[in-house]
Amino acid sequence: MNDQIAIPCVVMRGGTSRGPFFLARDLPADPRARDAVLLSVMGGGHDLGIDGIGGGNAVINKVAIIGPGSVPGADVDYLFAQVRVREGIVDTSPNCGNMLAAVGPFAIEAGLVTAAAERTHVRIHNVNTGKLIDATVATPREQVTYEGEARIDGVPGTAAPIELSFPNAAGARTGRLLPTGRTVDRIDGIDVTCIDAAMPVMLVRAADLGCSGREAPSDFTDSRFRARLENLRIEAGRLMGFPNPAAMVIPKPVLIAPASEATLNVRYFMPHDCHSALAVTGAVAIATACVTPGTVAADMVGSLAPPVPITLAHPSGQLVVRLEPGPVARVQRTARRIFEGHVFARRAHLPQSVLAA
């Protein structure tokens, strides 16, 4: 008997993230067995995922699982998993909007969606949140193309544009735009805004934690700062209704600061390491806070209302969220297919339920 199990896999970059894409039919249906497979292929139990295809940064320890749409109006289902290789944990509580950018191209090339001439619209059911998201993919001659003139900060070169549209993003995990019922909560003497739009986040003024909001990700090494931010995040999570936020990657903490050439400077944590760019779902939440009166973001940027572009400056450049009445949030991303083949799970790491299948 072979001591490894081969699983069909495609590695894709979506936005500023990267990870393996699987068809749901190629993974165990049981969540515990599925997570054991993901930990094995990603290299769980080591900071660098050295025994798998994961890495030492959260933006490359992401997994997308794609299948036929299971709700009315959806073309495909998309389940996102954040693999925490160091701790050996698979967390499906959040969504990832950067990986989401690659779902449409993957679904078309996997035969789950038929390509149209010039552009193909793919309606994606995000299983994590129950929300529907629309992706528009360039398909000249009814084939996915990855080459184009679109540029996104945090990724070198240019590529074909992919537009993501988030209708009615409020309450993605909690069912409420303001899960605590307040625009501002005070935790340990610090004002924070807890908001849930595409992603539950906790917004805090960078200055209130002794920061400028313009730091590089590598600047956030002080253990006292990290502990304080985590304590704020955990208490915010409890206020938002999450039973054990310490064991989850949500809510995501975000530092915000005034900006001269953007709407805001932001530093987004995942939740313990600062993102080298910015999560798309987090950007939708931050932008929504900017047009929600009374939040710490709205107080910082002044009176804004849709339709309006919100430009968020992050360590790698800027990301623009276009808010429109509806409400609808639109973001442009790019993607690329990098590798296809089989990835191997170690048989010794898998439960009997997988081995018997």
mmCIF file of C-alpha atoms in Angstrom:
data_model
loop_
_atom_site.group_PDB
_atom_site.id
_atom_site.type_symbol
_atom_site.label_atom_id
_atom_site.label_comp_id
_atom_site.label_asym_id
_atom_site.label_seq_id
_atom_site.Cartn_x
_atom_site.Cartn_y
_atom_site.Cartn_z
ATOM 1 C CA MET A 1 0.000 0.000 0.000
ATOM 2 C CA ASN A 2 1.320 3.418 -0.925
ATOM 3 C CA ASP A 3 2.015 5.481 2.188
ATOM 4 C CA GLN A 4 0.835 8.677 0.457
ATOM 5 C CA ILE A 5 -2.493 9.681 -1.073
ATOM 6 C CA ALA A 6 -2.507 11.741 -4.282
ATOM 7 C CA ILE A 7 -5.156 14.493 -4.497
ATOM 8 C CA PRO A 8 -5.839 16.604 -7.620
ATOM 9 C CA CYS A 9 -4.852 20.196 -6.930
ATOM 10 C CA VAL A 10 -4.402 23.549 -8.652
ATOM 11 C CA VAL A 11 -2.264 26.280 -7.057
ATOM 12 C CA MET A 12 -3.538 29.765 -7.869
ATOM 13 C CA ARG A 13 -2.804 33.318 -6.929
ATOM 14 C CA GLY A 14 -5.903 35.274 -6.100
ATOM 15 C CA GLY A 15 -5.291 38.978 -5.531
ATOM 16 C CA THR A 16 -2.442 39.227 -3.021
ATOM 17 C CA SER A 17 -2.918 35.695 -1.664
ATOM 18 C CA ARG A 18 -1.947 32.253 -2.935
ATOM 19 C CA GLY A 19 -2.943 28.701 -2.180
ATOM 20 C CA PRO A 20 -4.235 25.352 -3.395
ATOM 21 C CA PHE A 21 -7.659 24.993 -5.004
ATOM 22 C CA PHE A 22 -9.503 21.695 -4.686
ATOM 23 C CA LEU A 23 -12.729 20.370 -6.108
ATOM 24 C CA ALA A 24 -14.979 19.454 -3.200
ATOM 25 C CA ARG A 25 -15.495 15.973 -4.651
ATOM 26 C CA ASP A 26 -11.768 15.250 -4.253
ATOM 27 C CA LEU A 27 -11.752 15.863 -0.496
ATOM 28 C CA PRO A 28 -13.553 14.039 2.339
ATOM 29 C CA ALA A 29 -17.056 15.363 3.025
ATOM 30 C CA ASP A 30 -16.575 14.983 6.781
ATOM 31 C CA PRO A 31 -15.068 18.273 8.087
ATOM 32 C CA ARG A 32 -12.672 16.594 10.551
ATOM 33 C CA ALA A 33 -11.337 14.230 7.908
ATOM 34 C CA ARG A 34 -11.116 17.085 5.389
ATOM 35 C CA ASP A 35 -9.155 19.242 7.813
ATOM 36 C CA ALA A 36 -6.733 16.375 8.520
ATOM 37 C CA VAL A 37 -6.031 16.138 4.790
ATOM 38 C CA LEU A 38 -5.501 19.911 4.521
ATOM 39 C CA LEU A 39 -3.104 19.970 7.476
ATOM 40 C CA SER A 40 -1.109 17.131 5.928
ATOM 41 C CA VAL A 41 -0.774 18.716 2.488
ATOM 42 C CA MET A 42 -0.039 22.182 3.896
ATOM 43 C CA GLY A 43 2.588 21.005 6.399
ATOM 44 C CA GLY A 44 0.761 21.576 9.669
ATOM 45 C CA GLY A 45 2.792 21.532 12.867
ATOM 46 C CA HIS A 46 5.726 23.618 11.596
ATOM 47 C CA ASP A 47 6.150 27.392 11.402
ATOM 48 C CA LEU A 48 7.118 27.217 7.724
ATOM 49 C CA GLY A 49 4.885 24.310 6.698
ATOM 50 C CA ILE A 50 8.149 22.643 5.714
ATOM 51 C CA ASP A 51 6.564 19.221 5.195
ATOM 52 C CA GLY A 52 3.862 20.545 2.856
ATOM 53 C CA ILE A 53 3.021 23.284 0.382
ATOM 54 C CA GLY A 54 2.223 25.920 3.011
ATOM 55 C CA GLY A 55 4.593 28.661 4.067
ATOM 56 C CA GLY A 56 5.633 31.018 6.820
ATOM 57 C CA ASN A 57 2.992 33.658 6.104
ATOM 58 C CA ALA A 58 -0.777 33.549 6.443
ATOM 59 C CA VAL A 59 -1.317 34.879 2.898
ATOM 60 C CA ILE A 60 0.092 31.642 1.421
ATOM 61 C CA ASN A 61 -1.560 29.277 3.905
ATOM 62 C CA LYS A 62 -4.997 29.596 2.354
ATOM 63 C CA VAL A 63 -7.166 26.921 0.745
ATOM 64 C CA ALA A 64 -10.169 27.169 -1.580
ATOM 65 C CA ILE A 65 -12.620 24.279 -1.975
ATOM 66 C CA ILE A 66 -14.953 24.599 -4.948
ATOM 67 C CA GLY A 67 -18.064 22.666 -5.929
ATOM 68 C CA PRO A 68 -21.370 23.069 -7.781
ATOM 69 C CA GLY A 69 -23.694 25.759 -6.421
ATOM 70 C CA SER A 70 -25.909 24.468 -3.623
ATOM 71 C CA VAL A 71 -28.246 27.461 -3.224
ATOM 72 C CA PRO A 72 -30.628 29.093 -5.720
ATOM 73 C CA GLY A 73 -28.889 31.467 -8.113
ATOM 74 C CA ALA A 74 -25.341 30.295 -7.344
ATOM 75 C CA ASP A 75 -23.088 28.842 -10.032
ATOM 76 C CA VAL A 76 -20.537 27.462 -7.581
ATOM 77 C CA ASP A 77 -19.892 26.975 -3.884
ATOM 78 C CA TYR A 78 -16.656 28.346 -2.410
ATOM 79 C CA LEU A 79 -15.467 27.230 1.011
ATOM 80 C CA PHE A 80 -12.404 29.071 2.268
ATOM 81 C CA ALA A 81 -10.052 27.606 4.867
ATOM 82 C CA GLN A 82 -7.274 29.477 6.656
ATOM 83 C CA VAL A 83 -4.661 26.924 7.654
ATOM 84 C CA ARG A 84 -2.657 27.914 10.703
ATOM 85 C CA VAL A 85 0.341 25.699 10.070
ATOM 86 C CA ARG A 86 2.151 26.565 13.279
ATOM 87 C CA GLU A 87 -0.748 25.544 15.509
ATOM 88 C CA GLY A 88 -2.065 22.790 13.244
ATOM 89 C CA ILE A 89 -5.516 24.400 12.953
ATOM 90 C CA VAL A 90 -7.881 24.742 10.010
ATOM 91 C CA ASP A 91 -10.239 27.711 10.454
ATOM 92 C CA THR A 92 -13.286 28.077 8.190
ATOM 93 C CA SER A 93 -14.834 30.953 10.155
ATOM 94 C CA PRO A 94 -13.597 33.751 7.822
ATOM 95 C CA ASN A 95 -13.914 34.418 4.113
ATOM 96 C CA CYS A 96 -11.033 35.536 1.854
ATOM 97 C CA GLY A 97 -11.749 38.027 -0.885
ATOM 98 C CA ASN A 98 -8.308 37.769 -2.457
ATOM 99 C CA MET A 99 -8.571 34.003 -2.971
ATOM 100 C CA LEU A 100 -12.122 34.703 -4.125
ATOM 101 C CA ALA A 101 -10.676 36.449 -7.177
ATOM 102 C CA ALA A 102 -9.390 33.110 -8.482
ATOM 103 C CA VAL A 103 -12.634 31.185 -7.897
ATOM 104 C CA GLY A 104 -14.252 32.302 -11.172
ATOM 105 C CA PRO A 105 -11.297 31.346 -13.409
ATOM 106 C CA PHE A 106 -10.866 28.049 -11.569
ATOM 107 C CA ALA A 107 -14.560 27.191 -11.870
ATOM 108 C CA ILE A 108 -14.596 27.938 -15.596
ATOM 109 C CA GLU A 109 -11.479 25.874 -16.306
ATOM 110 C CA ALA A 110 -12.806 23.033 -14.126
ATOM 111 C CA GLY A 111 -15.960 22.872 -16.241
ATOM 112 C CA LEU A 112 -18.308 24.025 -13.488
ATOM 113 C CA VAL A 113 -19.229 27.198 -15.426
ATOM 114 C CA THR A 114 -19.519 27.609 -19.203
ATOM 115 C CA ALA A 115 -17.455 30.483 -20.550
ATOM 116 C CA ALA A 116 -19.239 33.238 -22.458
ATOM 117 C CA ALA A 117 -17.798 35.410 -25.199
ATOM 118 C CA GLU A 118 -15.543 38.236 -23.919
ATOM 119 C CA ARG A 119 -16.647 38.202 -20.253
ATOM 120 C CA THR A 120 -18.149 35.506 -18.036
ATOM 121 C CA HIS A 121 -20.189 36.295 -14.935
ATOM 122 C CA VAL A 122 -19.861 33.778 -12.119
ATOM 123 C CA ARG A 123 -22.145 33.931 -9.094
ATOM 124 C CA ILE A 124 -20.298 32.494 -6.117
ATOM 125 C CA HIS A 125 -21.912 31.185 -2.943
ATOM 126 C CA ASN A 126 -19.468 31.716 -0.091
ATOM 127 C CA VAL A 127 -20.201 28.757 2.156
ATOM 128 C CA ASN A 128 -18.407 30.386 5.112
ATOM 129 C CA THR A 129 -20.833 33.308 5.265
ATOM 130 C CA GLY A 130 -23.824 32.241 3.171
ATOM 131 C CA LYS A 131 -23.385 35.371 1.038
ATOM 132 C CA LEU A 132 -23.464 35.573 -2.771
ATOM 133 C CA ILE A 133 -20.666 37.376 -4.614
ATOM 134 C CA ASP A 134 -20.479 38.161 -8.330
ATOM 135 C CA ALA A 135 -17.231 37.772 -10.250
ATOM 136 C CA THR A 136 -16.659 38.994 -13.809
ATOM 137 C CA VAL A 137 -13.848 37.140 -15.590
ATOM 138 C CA ALA A 138 -12.208 38.001 -18.920
ATOM 139 C CA THR A 139 -12.899 35.161 -21.382
ATOM 140 C CA PRO A 140 -12.008 36.251 -24.919
ATOM 141 C CA ARG A 141 -12.771 33.482 -27.433
ATOM 142 C CA GLU A 142 -14.625 31.755 -24.571
ATOM 143 C CA GLN A 143 -11.409 30.940 -22.735
ATOM 144 C CA VAL A 144 -10.025 32.296 -19.489
ATOM 145 C CA THR A 145 -7.154 34.704 -19.996
ATOM 146 C CA TYR A 146 -4.773 35.767 -17.261
ATOM 147 C CA GLU A 147 -2.867 38.360 -19.291
ATOM 148 C CA GLY A 148 -4.021 41.973 -19.307
ATOM 149 C CA GLU A 149 -3.313 45.537 -18.287
ATOM 150 C CA ALA A 150 -4.814 45.594 -14.792
ATOM 151 C CA ARG A 151 -2.403 46.316 -11.970
ATOM 152 C CA ILE A 152 -2.981 45.744 -8.250
ATOM 153 C CA ASP A 153 -0.593 46.889 -5.550
ATOM 154 C CA GLY A 154 1.175 44.012 -3.848
ATOM 155 C CA VAL A 155 1.536 41.920 -7.039
ATOM 156 C CA PRO A 156 4.250 42.526 -9.667
ATOM 157 C CA GLY A 157 3.333 43.191 -13.285
ATOM 158 C CA THR A 158 -0.122 43.321 -14.850
ATOM 159 C CA ALA A 159 -2.889 40.816 -15.531
ATOM 160 C CA ALA A 160 -6.461 40.499 -16.733
ATOM 161 C CA PRO A 161 -8.935 42.343 -14.482
ATOM 162 C CA ILE A 162 -11.431 40.436 -12.352
ATOM 163 C CA GLU A 163 -14.245 42.478 -10.846
ATOM 164 C CA LEU A 164 -15.735 41.306 -7.578
ATOM 165 C CA SER A 165 -19.118 42.635 -6.518
ATOM 166 C CA PHE A 166 -20.336 42.213 -2.937
ATOM 167 C CA PRO A 167 -24.085 42.957 -2.693
ATOM 168 C CA ASN A 168 -25.551 43.296 0.797
ATOM 169 C CA ALA A 169 -22.292 42.413 2.532
ATOM 170 C CA ALA A 170 -23.517 43.457 5.989
ATOM 171 C CA GLY A 171 -23.730 40.770 8.640
ATOM 172 C CA ALA A 172 -21.549 38.226 6.862
ATOM 173 C CA ARG A 173 -20.905 36.229 10.051
ATOM 174 C CA THR A 174 -23.050 37.797 12.740
ATOM 175 C CA GLY A 175 -26.167 38.803 10.796
ATOM 176 C CA ARG A 176 -25.727 42.466 11.763
ATOM 177 C CA LEU A 177 -23.662 45.334 10.394
ATOM 178 C CA LEU A 178 -22.955 46.478 13.965
ATOM 179 C CA PRO A 179 -22.946 43.241 15.981
ATOM 180 C CA THR A 180 -22.670 44.979 19.364
ATOM 181 C CA GLY A 181 -25.502 47.376 18.526
ATOM 182 C CA ARG A 182 -23.141 50.332 18.894
ATOM 183 C CA THR A 183 -20.919 52.283 16.504
ATOM 184 C CA VAL A 184 -18.214 52.561 19.174
ATOM 185 C CA ASP A 185 -17.311 50.280 22.069
ATOM 186 C CA ARG A 186 -14.752 51.114 24.717
ATOM 187 C CA ILE A 187 -12.412 48.268 25.622
ATOM 188 C CA ASP A 188 -9.601 48.698 28.139
ATOM 189 C CA GLY A 189 -9.816 52.464 27.713
ATOM 190 C CA ILE A 190 -9.629 52.292 23.878
ATOM 191 C CA ASP A 191 -12.435 53.231 21.454
ATOM 192 C CA VAL A 192 -13.065 50.555 18.842
ATOM 193 C CA THR A 193 -15.672 49.948 16.161
ATOM 194 C CA CYS A 194 -16.868 46.376 15.699
ATOM 195 C CA ILE A 195 -18.332 46.030 12.211
ATOM 196 C CA ASP A 196 -19.302 43.046 10.066
ATOM 197 C CA ALA A 197 -19.454 43.636 6.297
ATOM 198 C CA ALA A 198 -17.943 40.786 4.242
ATOM 199 C CA MET A 199 -15.572 40.244 7.211
ATOM 200 C CA PRO A 200 -15.988 40.952 10.933
ATOM 201 C CA VAL A 201 -13.311 43.445 11.944
ATOM 202 C CA MET A 202 -12.337 45.581 14.909
ATOM 203 C CA LEU A 203 -11.211 49.077 13.934
ATOM 204 C CA VAL A 204 -8.986 51.063 16.275
ATOM 205 C CA ARG A 205 -7.183 54.381 15.806
ATOM 206 C CA ALA A 206 -3.491 53.653 15.309
ATOM 207 C CA ALA A 207 -2.563 56.649 17.459
ATOM 208 C CA ASP A 208 -4.479 55.196 20.415
ATOM 209 C CA LEU A 209 -2.002 52.290 20.421
ATOM 210 C CA GLY A 210 1.055 54.487 19.919
ATOM 211 C CA CYS A 211 1.346 53.821 16.176
ATOM 212 C CA SER A 212 1.324 56.004 13.070
ATOM 213 C CA GLY A 213 -0.642 53.661 10.799
ATOM 214 C CA ARG A 214 2.166 53.885 8.241
ATOM 215 C CA GLU A 215 4.410 51.169 9.696
ATOM 216 C CA ALA A 216 5.872 48.297 7.682
ATOM 217 C CA PRO A 217 4.563 44.860 8.685
ATOM 218 C CA SER A 218 7.977 43.994 10.123
ATOM 219 C CA ASP A 219 7.717 46.929 12.550
ATOM 220 C CA PHE A 220 5.049 45.181 14.634
ATOM 221 C CA THR A 221 7.355 43.001 16.696
ATOM 222 C CA ASP A 222 6.914 44.483 20.169
ATOM 223 C CA SER A 223 5.435 41.752 22.359
ATOM 224 C CA ARG A 224 3.551 44.229 24.553
ATOM 225 C CA PHE A 225 1.865 45.820 21.541
ATOM 226 C CA ARG A 226 0.940 42.438 20.091
ATOM 227 C CA ALA A 227 -0.473 41.241 23.407
ATOM 228 C CA ARG A 228 -2.537 44.396 23.842
ATOM 229 C CA LEU A 229 -3.921 44.190 20.303
ATOM 230 C CA GLU A 230 -4.831 40.535 20.822
ATOM 231 C CA ASN A 231 -6.561 41.297 24.123
ATOM 232 C CA LEU A 232 -8.599 44.001 22.405
ATOM 233 C CA ARG A 233 -9.450 41.621 19.553
ATOM 234 C CA ILE A 234 -10.573 38.823 21.860
ATOM 235 C CA GLU A 235 -12.825 41.118 23.900
ATOM 236 C CA ALA A 236 -14.228 42.660 20.703
ATOM 237 C CA GLY A 237 -14.946 39.152 19.456
ATOM 238 C CA ARG A 238 -16.871 38.339 22.625
ATOM 239 C CA LEU A 239 -18.893 41.528 22.271
ATOM 240 C CA MET A 240 -19.646 40.545 18.672
ATOM 241 C CA GLY A 241 -21.014 37.204 19.827
ATOM 242 C CA PHE A 242 -18.175 34.804 19.031
ATOM 243 C CA PRO A 243 -17.916 32.211 21.814
ATOM 244 C CA ASN A 244 -14.150 31.643 21.627
ATOM 245 C CA PRO A 245 -12.440 34.330 19.522
ATOM 246 C CA ALA A 246 -9.015 33.378 20.880
ATOM 247 C CA ALA A 247 -9.259 30.158 18.853
ATOM 248 C CA MET A 248 -10.561 31.929 15.724
ATOM 249 C CA VAL A 249 -9.004 34.295 13.192
ATOM 250 C CA ILE A 250 -12.013 36.632 13.434
ATOM 251 C CA PRO A 251 -12.584 39.399 14.141
ATOM 252 C CA LYS A 252 -9.591 40.831 12.307
ATOM 253 C CA PRO A 253 -7.959 43.837 14.048
ATOM 254 C CA VAL A 254 -7.293 46.907 11.905
ATOM 255 C CA LEU A 255 -5.321 50.038 12.725
ATOM 256 C CA ILE A 256 -6.565 53.162 10.917
ATOM 257 C CA ALA A 257 -4.973 56.580 10.549
ATOM 258 C CA PRO A 258 -5.538 59.764 8.507
ATOM 259 C CA ALA A 259 -4.005 59.811 5.024
ATOM 260 C CA SER A 260 -3.100 62.667 2.680
ATOM 261 C CA GLU A 261 -3.333 60.746 -0.624
ATOM 262 C CA ALA A 262 -5.991 58.186 0.319
ATOM 263 C CA THR A 263 -9.155 57.982 2.392
ATOM 264 C CA LEU A 264 -7.348 56.156 5.204
ATOM 265 C CA ASN A 265 -4.055 54.532 6.081
ATOM 266 C CA VAL A 266 -4.770 50.988 7.285
ATOM 267 C CA ARG A 267 -2.761 48.166 8.801
ATOM 268 C CA TYR A 268 -4.676 44.884 8.709
ATOM 269 C CA PHE A 269 -3.781 41.923 10.935
ATOM 270 C CA MET A 270 -4.592 38.257 10.160
ATOM 271 C CA PRO A 271 -5.071 38.367 13.155
ATOM 272 C CA HIS A 272 -1.582 38.279 14.689
ATOM 273 C CA ASP A 273 0.682 39.218 11.782
ATOM 274 C CA CYS A 274 0.280 42.414 9.784
ATOM 275 C CA HIS A 275 -0.815 41.795 6.185
ATOM 276 C CA SER A 276 1.757 42.901 3.603
ATOM 277 C CA ALA A 277 -1.161 44.333 1.594
ATOM 278 C CA LEU A 278 -4.867 44.205 2.503
ATOM 279 C CA ALA A 279 -7.601 41.580 2.521
ATOM 280 C CA VAL A 280 -10.432 42.337 0.080
ATOM 281 C CA THR A 281 -13.161 41.381 2.544
ATOM 282 C CA GLY A 282 -11.448 43.447 5.212
ATOM 283 C CA ALA A 283 -11.303 46.368 2.787
ATOM 284 C CA VAL A 284 -15.061 46.093 2.206
ATOM 285 C CA ALA A 285 -15.622 46.217 5.968
ATOM 286 C CA ILE A 286 -13.322 49.226 6.437
ATOM 287 C CA ALA A 287 -14.922 51.081 3.508
ATOM 288 C CA THR A 288 -18.395 50.367 4.880
ATOM 289 C CA ALA A 289 -17.325 51.776 8.242
ATOM 290 C CA CYS A 290 -16.227 54.956 6.474
ATOM 291 C CA VAL A 291 -19.828 55.612 5.364
ATOM 292 C CA THR A 292 -21.462 54.462 8.623
ATOM 293 C CA PRO A 293 -21.950 57.565 10.812
ATOM 294 C CA GLY A 294 -20.505 57.372 14.300
ATOM 295 C CA THR A 295 -17.794 54.776 13.686
ATOM 296 C CA VAL A 296 -14.163 55.599 14.428
ATOM 297 C CA ALA A 297 -13.523 55.473 10.663
ATOM 298 C CA ALA A 298 -16.384 57.823 9.758
ATOM 299 C CA ASP A 299 -15.320 60.268 12.446
ATOM 300 C CA MET A 300 -11.827 60.268 10.930
ATOM 301 C CA VAL A 301 -12.785 60.751 7.259
ATOM 302 C CA GLY A 302 -15.819 63.031 7.608
ATOM 303 C CA SER A 303 -19.154 62.838 5.837
ATOM 304 C CA LEU A 304 -19.127 60.291 2.986
ATOM 305 C CA ALA A 305 -21.993 58.450 1.321
ATOM 306 C CA PRO A 306 -22.390 56.108 -1.677
ATOM 307 C CA PRO A 307 -21.689 56.317 -4.514
ATOM 308 C CA VAL A 308 -18.112 56.954 -3.469
ATOM 309 C CA PRO A 309 -14.669 55.401 -3.966
ATOM 310 C CA ILE A 310 -12.843 54.596 -0.735
ATOM 311 C CA THR A 311 -9.069 54.430 -1.190
ATOM 312 C CA LEU A 312 -7.221 52.479 1.484
ATOM 313 C CA ALA A 313 -3.443 52.854 1.747
ATOM 314 C CA HIS A 314 -1.696 49.647 2.891
ATOM 315 C CA PRO A 315 1.978 48.586 3.143
ATOM 316 C CA SER A 316 2.173 47.618 -0.550
ATOM 317 C CA GLY A 317 0.224 50.529 -2.031
ATOM 318 C CA GLN A 318 -3.505 51.181 -2.265
ATOM 319 C CA LEU A 319 -6.779 49.316 -2.711
ATOM 320 C CA VAL A 320 -9.947 51.041 -3.941
ATOM 321 C CA VAL A 321 -13.425 49.922 -2.863
ATOM 322 C CA ARG A 322 -16.257 51.460 -4.869
ATOM 323 C CA LEU A 323 -19.383 51.721 -2.754
ATOM 324 C CA GLU A 324 -22.686 52.058 -4.608
ATOM 325 C CA PRO A 325 -26.295 52.327 -3.473
ATOM 326 C CA GLY A 326 -27.916 48.961 -2.959
ATOM 327 C CA PRO A 327 -25.623 48.574 -1.054
ATOM 328 C CA VAL A 328 -22.952 47.103 -3.309
ATOM 329 C CA ALA A 329 -19.159 47.115 -2.883
ATOM 330 C CA ARG A 330 -16.969 46.577 -5.955
ATOM 331 C CA VAL A 331 -13.267 45.717 -6.003
ATOM 332 C CA GLN A 332 -10.933 44.967 -8.910
ATOM 333 C CA ARG A 333 -8.468 42.108 -8.498
ATOM 334 C CA THR A 334 -6.369 39.800 -10.692
ATOM 335 C CA ALA A 335 -5.494 36.094 -10.538
ATOM 336 C CA ARG A 336 -3.168 33.540 -12.092
ATOM 337 C CA ARG A 337 -3.104 29.769 -12.461
ATOM 338 C CA ILE A 338 0.355 28.685 -11.279
ATOM 339 C CA PHE A 339 0.439 24.895 -11.001
ATOM 340 C CA GLU A 340 -1.786 21.898 -11.576
ATOM 341 C CA GLY A 341 -1.237 18.261 -10.713
ATOM 342 C CA HIS A 342 -1.469 16.234 -7.530
ATOM 343 C CA VAL A 343 -0.504 17.069 -3.980
ATOM 344 C CA PHE A 344 0.244 14.259 -1.540
ATOM 345 C CA ALA A 345 -1.224 13.706 1.914
ATOM 346 C CA ARG A 346 0.695 11.432 4.268
ATOM 347 C CA ARG A 347 -1.383 8.353 5.029
ATOM 348 C CA ALA A 348 0.042 8.188 8.552
ATOM 349 C CA HIS A 349 -1.459 11.618 9.322
ATOM 350 C CA LEU A 350 -5.023 10.749 8.306
ATOM 351 C CA PRO A 351 -7.891 9.317 10.357
ATOM 352 C CA GLN A 352 -9.328 5.902 9.586
ATOM 353 C CA SER A 353 -12.431 7.494 8.045
ATOM 354 C CA VAL A 354 -10.264 8.870 5.236
ATOM 355 C CA LEU A 355 -8.275 5.687 4.753
ATOM 356 C CA ALA A 356 -11.443 3.597 4.513
ATOM 357 C CA ALA A 357 -12.983 5.824 1.823
#
